Amino acid sequence: TKKMLSQLGRDLSTAEQRILDHRPFVNGEINNFLNEFELKRNEAEVETLFKVTEIIGDVKYDLYERCTILSTSHLEELNQEVNNLLVGVEGFLNKVELQKQPNEYLIQSRKDREHKRANFLIDLEHKYERVKNSIEEKEEEIDELYSDLQVKLNIPK
């Protein structure tokens, strides 16, 4: 009987835990949900892959052939247009180069300006030399006056 009572006591102490513990049930539901989700997801992904493969096949064969046919037919037209454009650009560049040659009046004006500038620089150099010489003369005069003043005042050098 003691054994039964201890067994009953253990059963009663674990009864609360067994009644209120929902972990096994929740874990089972989570696993079931994950399995269903993965199954549906994999089915949708496989369907998408098949659709993409089908579209790529269509594009590969149909679009490739259409592109090659259209490109060969239009490449000659494009080549002709590009050549015409190049001829037009070359003609335009030739006209611009011919128009670039300066006018005789402009050439003469440029020479006159250069001559005036050269004369101005020569005149400026001459005036600079005159000022420099004048300053040297004034310095010499001041030195002489200072010397005379020292002699008159008997100041030793």
XYZ file of C-alpha atoms in Angstrom, residues 64-78:
15
model
C 16.424 34.550 -82.502
C 15.254 33.771 -86.029
C 13.252 36.990 -86.264
C 16.217 39.039 -85.048
C 18.616 37.532 -87.557
C 16.194 38.080 -90.452
C 15.431 41.685 -89.469
C 19.056 42.544 -88.743
C 20.322 41.279 -92.077
C 17.606 43.164 -93.946
C 18.177 46.436 -92.088
C 21.970 46.356 -91.768
C 22.488 47.304 -95.396
C 20.123 50.267 -95.039
C 21.904 51.396 -91.872
